[in-house]
């Protein structure tokens, strides 16, 4: 499954970045982008800004009290709201309490938001070169067989199973 493979690759990249101080997974915006949040959500996000910066998200409070995105995580420019919603969900559900859980939850949310999306024809539009690159990166991962949620990325068929199926 190409989406799950891409999710696994991104998950491990984000997880690694979450352990490195000063990692740069972010892309600076030319103009800060305002996001509308409730006051409580604004406070939650700003309170977590240090760890969010490790994943490439830099936020600033504007003069009006709104939050502006200054830097977005690479690969999430068009899906930032999905990731912010996931982060807010983690902040609210209590899985944010320990540092390792925080990193894993953020990496998982970023991977899910940034993974390949189906086109309008229910197909991924990857070139042959991109497919080969994705497979190579997948097998460089620590756990290539599962995505960030523990679902199977690929299935191995033995010759015996194939022969049984064909009979």
PDB file of C-alpha atoms in Angstrom:
ATOM      1  CA  UNK A   1       0.000   0.000   0.000  1.00  0.00           C
ATOM      2  CA  UNK A   2       1.765   3.147  -1.259  1.00  0.00           C
ATOM      3  CA  UNK A   3       0.009   5.476   1.194  1.00  0.00           C
ATOM      4  CA  UNK A   4       0.966   3.351   4.188  1.00  0.00           C
ATOM      5  CA  UNK A   5       4.536   3.038   2.918  1.00  0.00           C
ATOM      6  CA  UNK A   6       4.786   6.812   2.526  1.00  0.00           C
ATOM      7  CA  UNK A   7       3.244   7.300   5.967  1.00  0.00           C
ATOM      8  CA  UNK A   8       5.876   4.956   7.496  1.00  0.00           C
ATOM      9  CA  UNK A   9       8.750   6.793   5.818  1.00  0.00           C
ATOM     10  CA  UNK A  10       7.442  10.185   6.953  1.00  0.00           C
ATOM     11  CA  UNK A  11       6.746   8.887  10.477  1.00  0.00           C
ATOM     12  CA  UNK A  12      10.347   7.804  10.963  1.00  0.00           C
ATOM     13  CA  UNK A  13      11.678  11.055   9.473  1.00  0.00           C
ATOM     14  CA  UNK A  14       9.519  13.127  11.818  1.00  0.00           C
ATOM     15  CA  UNK A  15      10.291  10.891  14.795  1.00  0.00           C
ATOM     16  CA  UNK A  16      14.019  11.304  14.182  1.00  0.00           C
ATOM     17  CA  UNK A  17      13.605  15.070  13.781  1.00  0.00           C
ATOM     18  CA  UNK A  18      11.696  15.195  17.070  1.00  0.00           C
ATOM     19  CA  UNK A  19      14.794  13.892  18.843  1.00  0.00           C
ATOM     20  CA  UNK A  20      17.205  16.382  17.319  1.00  0.00           C
ATOM     21  CA  UNK A  21      17.506  19.864  18.721  1.00  0.00           C
ATOM     22  CA  UNK A  22      17.586  22.459  15.982  1.00  0.00           C
ATOM     23  CA  UNK A  23      16.348  20.087  13.305  1.00  0.00           C
ATOM     24  CA  UNK A  24      14.990  21.927  10.322  1.00  0.00           C
ATOM     25  CA  UNK A  25      11.928  20.225   8.969  1.00  0.00           C
ATOM     26  CA  UNK A  26      10.246  23.540   8.391  1.00  0.00           C
ATOM     27  CA  UNK A  27       9.678  25.749   5.412  1.00  0.00           C
ATOM     28  CA  UNK A  28       9.572  29.472   6.176  1.00  0.00           C
ATOM     29  CA  UNK A  29       6.571  31.283   4.724  1.00  0.00           C
ATOM     30  CA  UNK A  30       7.048  34.515   2.812  1.00  0.00           C
ATOM     31  CA  UNK A  31       4.032  35.983   4.603  1.00  0.00           C
ATOM     32  CA  UNK A  32       2.815  34.650   7.966  1.00  0.00           C
ATOM     33  CA  UNK A  33      -0.488  32.848   7.593  1.00  0.00           C
ATOM     34  CA  UNK A  34      -3.132  33.595  10.215  1.00  0.00           C
ATOM     35  CA  UNK A  35      -5.126  30.677  11.601  1.00  0.00           C
ATOM     36  CA  UNK A  36      -8.346  31.073  13.492  1.00  0.00           C
ATOM     37  CA  UNK A  37      -8.547  29.191  16.757  1.00  0.00           C
ATOM     38  CA  UNK A  38     -10.441  29.538  19.975  1.00  0.00           C
ATOM     39  CA  UNK A  39      -8.615  31.236  22.849  1.00  0.00           C
ATOM     40  CA  UNK A  40      -8.173  27.889  24.610  1.00  0.00           C
ATOM     41  CA  UNK A  41      -6.723  26.238  21.480  1.00  0.00           C
ATOM     42  CA  UNK A  42      -4.432  29.218  20.923  1.00  0.00           C
ATOM     43  CA  UNK A  43      -3.066  28.882  24.452  1.00  0.00           C
ATOM     44  CA  UNK A  44      -2.592  25.110  24.020  1.00  0.00           C
ATOM     45  CA  UNK A  45      -0.669  25.488  20.775  1.00  0.00           C
ATOM     46  CA  UNK A  46       1.491  28.348  21.990  1.00  0.00           C
ATOM     47  CA  UNK A  47       2.249  26.373  25.156  1.00  0.00           C
ATOM     48  CA  UNK A  48       3.576  23.518  23.026  1.00  0.00           C
ATOM     49  CA  UNK A  49       5.488  25.754  20.615  1.00  0.00           C
ATOM     50  CA  UNK A  50       8.954  24.525  21.655  1.00  0.00           C
ATOM     51  CA  UNK A  51       8.312  20.920  20.676  1.00  0.00           C
ATOM     52  CA  UNK A  52       6.291  21.963  17.628  1.00  0.00           C
ATOM     53  CA  UNK A  53       9.349  23.853  16.375  1.00  0.00           C
ATOM     54  CA  UNK A  54      11.288  20.557  16.340  1.00  0.00           C
ATOM     55  CA  UNK A  55       8.762  19.332  13.797  1.00  0.00           C
ATOM     56  CA  UNK A  56       8.982  22.473  11.689  1.00  0.00           C
ATOM     57  CA  UNK A  57       5.963  24.422  12.924  1.00  0.00           C
ATOM     58  CA  UNK A  58       6.714  27.931  14.132  1.00  0.00           C
ATOM     59  CA  UNK A  59       3.879  30.033  15.477  1.00  0.00           C
ATOM     60  CA  UNK A  60       3.715  33.641  16.573  1.00  0.00           C
ATOM     61  CA  UNK A  61       1.039  35.598  18.331  1.00  0.00           C
ATOM     62  CA  UNK A  62       0.057  38.639  16.296  1.00  0.00           C
ATOM     63  CA  UNK A  63      -0.720  42.090  17.680  1.00  0.00           C
ATOM     64  CA  UNK A  64      -4.424  41.237  17.497  1.00  0.00           C
ATOM     65  CA  UNK A  65      -3.960  38.115  19.641  1.00  0.00           C
ATOM     66  CA  UNK A  66      -4.459  35.705  16.744  1.00  0.00           C
ATOM     67  CA  UNK A  67      -1.957  32.991  15.899  1.00  0.00           C
ATOM     68  CA  UNK A  68       0.114  33.217  12.748  1.00  0.00           C
ATOM     69  CA  UNK A  69       2.039  30.371  11.170  1.00  0.00           C
ATOM     70  CA  UNK A  70       5.549  31.528  10.305  1.00  0.00           C
ATOM     71  CA  UNK A  71       7.102  28.185   9.347  1.00  0.00           C
ATOM     72  CA  UNK A  72       5.284  25.030   8.211  1.00  0.00           C
ATOM     73  CA  UNK A  73       6.535  21.451   8.403  1.00  0.00           C
ATOM     74  CA  UNK A  74       7.935  20.323   5.049  1.00  0.00           C
ATOM     75  CA  UNK A  75       5.362  18.433   3.055  1.00  0.00           C
ATOM     76  CA  UNK A  76       2.423  19.763   5.050  1.00  0.00           C
ATOM     77  CA  UNK A  77       1.912  23.155   3.448  1.00  0.00           C
ATOM     78  CA  UNK A  78      -1.475  22.238   1.963  1.00  0.00           C
ATOM     79  CA  UNK A  79      -2.513  20.023   4.873  1.00  0.00           C
ATOM     80  CA  UNK A  80      -1.486  22.131   7.812  1.00  0.00           C
ATOM     81  CA  UNK A  81      -4.978  22.444   9.279  1.00  0.00           C
ATOM     82  CA  UNK A  82      -5.320  18.629   9.447  1.00  0.00           C
ATOM     83  CA  UNK A  83      -2.070  18.399  11.370  1.00  0.00           C
ATOM     84  CA  UNK A  84      -2.952  21.266  13.713  1.00  0.00           C
ATOM     85  CA  UNK A  85      -6.289  19.577  14.426  1.00  0.00           C
ATOM     86  CA  UNK A  86      -4.451  16.322  15.243  1.00  0.00           C
ATOM     87  CA  UNK A  87      -1.998  18.154  17.492  1.00  0.00           C
ATOM     88  CA  UNK A  88      -4.848  19.876  19.319  1.00  0.00           C
ATOM     89  CA  UNK A  89      -6.543  16.498  19.725  1.00  0.00           C
ATOM     90  CA  UNK A  90      -3.384  15.084  21.310  1.00  0.00           C
ATOM     91  CA  UNK A  91      -3.039  18.100  23.578  1.00  0.00           C
ATOM     92  CA  UNK A  92      -6.618  17.661  24.770  1.00  0.00           C
ATOM     93  CA  UNK A  93      -6.778  13.879  25.172  1.00  0.00           C
ATOM     94  CA  UNK A  94      -3.972  13.552  27.705  1.00  0.00           C
ATOM     95  CA  UNK A  95      -1.503  11.681  25.484  1.00  0.00           C
ATOM     96  CA  UNK A  96       0.695  14.744  25.653  1.00  0.00           C
ATOM     97  CA  UNK A  97       1.936  14.121  29.201  1.00  0.00           C
ATOM     98  CA  UNK A  98       5.257  12.355  28.590  1.00  0.00           C
ATOM     99  CA  UNK A  99       7.886  13.669  26.190  1.00  0.00           C
ATOM    100  CA  UNK A 100       8.321  10.456  24.196  1.00  0.00           C
ATOM    101  CA  UNK A 101       4.558  10.105  23.769  1.00  0.00           C
ATOM    102  CA  UNK A 102       4.419  13.708  22.577  1.00  0.00           C
ATOM    103  CA  UNK A 103       7.065  13.157  19.933  1.00  0.00           C
ATOM    104  CA  UNK A 104       5.438   9.976  18.708  1.00  0.00           C
ATOM    105  CA  UNK A 105       1.975  11.539  18.573  1.00  0.00           C
ATOM    106  CA  UNK A 106       3.265  14.555  16.621  1.00  0.00           C
ATOM    107  CA  UNK A 107       5.263  12.369  14.239  1.00  0.00           C
ATOM    108  CA  UNK A 108       2.220  10.174  13.659  1.00  0.00           C
ATOM    109  CA  UNK A 109      -0.052  13.154  13.026  1.00  0.00           C
ATOM    110  CA  UNK A 110       2.456  14.726  10.629  1.00  0.00           C
ATOM    111  CA  UNK A 111       2.953  11.457   8.757  1.00  0.00           C
ATOM    112  CA  UNK A 112      -0.774  10.880   8.394  1.00  0.00           C
ATOM    113  CA  UNK A 113      -1.384  14.434   7.204  1.00  0.00           C
ATOM    114  CA  UNK A 114       1.573  14.421   4.809  1.00  0.00           C
ATOM    115  CA  UNK A 115       1.209  10.943   3.297  1.00  0.00           C
ATOM    116  CA  UNK A 116       0.140  10.441  -0.295  1.00  0.00           C
ATOM    117  CA  UNK A 117      -3.464  11.171  -1.112  1.00  0.00           C
ATOM    118  CA  UNK A 118      -5.526   9.400  -3.742  1.00  0.00           C
ATOM    119  CA  UNK A 119      -6.233  11.258  -6.956  1.00  0.00           C
ATOM    120  CA  UNK A 120      -9.728  11.704  -8.306  1.00  0.00           C
ATOM    121  CA  UNK A 121      -9.379   8.330 -10.108  1.00  0.00           C
ATOM    122  CA  UNK A 122      -8.560   6.522  -6.825  1.00  0.00           C
ATOM    123  CA  UNK A 123      -4.948   6.095  -7.902  1.00  0.00           C
ATOM    124  CA  UNK A 124      -1.685   7.478  -6.639  1.00  0.00           C
ATOM    125  CA  UNK A 125       0.134   9.437  -9.280  1.00  0.00           C
ATOM    126  CA  UNK A 126       3.719   8.290  -8.784  1.00  0.00           C
ATOM    127  CA  UNK A 127       6.300   7.925 -11.512  1.00  0.00           C
ATOM    128  CA  UNK A 128       8.376   4.763 -11.705  1.00  0.00           C
ATOM    129  CA  UNK A 129      11.338   6.640 -10.216  1.00  0.00           C
ATOM    130  CA  UNK A 130       9.193   7.885  -7.295  1.00  0.00           C
ATOM    131  CA  UNK A 131       7.931   4.349  -6.632  1.00  0.00           C
ATOM    132  CA  UNK A 132      11.459   2.955  -6.554  1.00  0.00           C
ATOM    133  CA  UNK A 133      12.565   5.787  -4.276  1.00  0.00           C
ATOM    134  CA  UNK A 134       9.625   5.163  -1.917  1.00  0.00           C
ATOM    135  CA  UNK A 135      10.372   1.418  -1.715  1.00  0.00           C
ATOM    136  CA  UNK A 136      14.063   2.120  -1.035  1.00  0.00           C
ATOM    137  CA  UNK A 137      13.197   4.596   1.710  1.00  0.00           C
ATOM    138  CA  UNK A 138      10.633   2.187   3.175  1.00  0.00           C
ATOM    139  CA  UNK A 139      13.192  -0.591   3.561  1.00  0.00           C
ATOM    140  CA  UNK A 140      15.617   1.849   5.183  1.00  0.00           C
ATOM    141  CA  UNK A 141      13.040   2.260   7.987  1.00  0.00           C
ATOM    142  CA  UNK A 142      13.331   0.443  11.311  1.00  0.00           C
ATOM    143  CA  UNK A 143       9.883  -1.133  10.878  1.00  0.00           C
ATOM    144  CA  UNK A 144       9.028  -1.212   7.169  1.00  0.00           C
ATOM    145  CA  UNK A 145       6.208  -3.744   7.518  1.00  0.00           C
ATOM    146  CA  UNK A 146       3.813  -1.447   9.422  1.00  0.00           C
ATOM    147  CA  UNK A 147       2.643   2.138   9.111  1.00  0.00           C
ATOM    148  CA  UNK A 148       2.563   4.617  12.004  1.00  0.00           C
ATOM    149  CA  UNK A 149      -0.714   3.118  13.255  1.00  0.00           C
ATOM    150  CA  UNK A 150       0.481  -0.494  13.159  1.00  0.00           C
ATOM    151  CA  UNK A 151      -1.296  -1.495   9.938  1.00  0.00           C
ATOM    152  CA  UNK A 152       0.415  -3.753   7.387  1.00  0.00           C
ATOM    153  CA  UNK A 153       2.238  -1.915   4.607  1.00  0.00           C
ATOM    154  CA  UNK A 154       2.829  -4.977   2.452  1.00  0.00           C
ATOM    155  CA  UNK A 155       2.073  -8.695   2.447  1.00  0.00           C
ATOM    156  CA  UNK A 156       4.480 -11.485   1.586  1.00  0.00           C
ATOM    157  CA  UNK A 157       3.084 -14.459  -0.294  1.00  0.00           C
ATOM    158  CA  UNK A 158       4.887 -17.771  -0.193  1.00  0.00           C
ATOM    159  CA  UNK A 159       5.028 -19.916  -3.302  1.00  0.00           C
ATOM    160  CA  UNK A 160       2.875 -22.444  -1.457  1.00  0.00           C
ATOM    161  CA  UNK A 161       0.133 -19.859  -0.801  1.00  0.00           C
ATOM    162  CA  UNK A 162       0.178 -18.739  -4.421  1.00  0.00           C
ATOM    163  CA  UNK A 163      -0.099 -22.330  -5.644  1.00  0.00           C
ATOM    164  CA  UNK A 164      -3.034 -22.966  -3.267  1.00  0.00           C
ATOM    165  CA  UNK A 165      -4.812 -19.863  -4.534  1.00  0.00           C
ATOM    166  CA  UNK A 166      -4.364 -20.843  -8.188  1.00  0.00           C
ATOM    167  CA  UNK A 167      -5.687 -24.407  -7.752  1.00  0.00           C
TER     168      UNK A 167
END
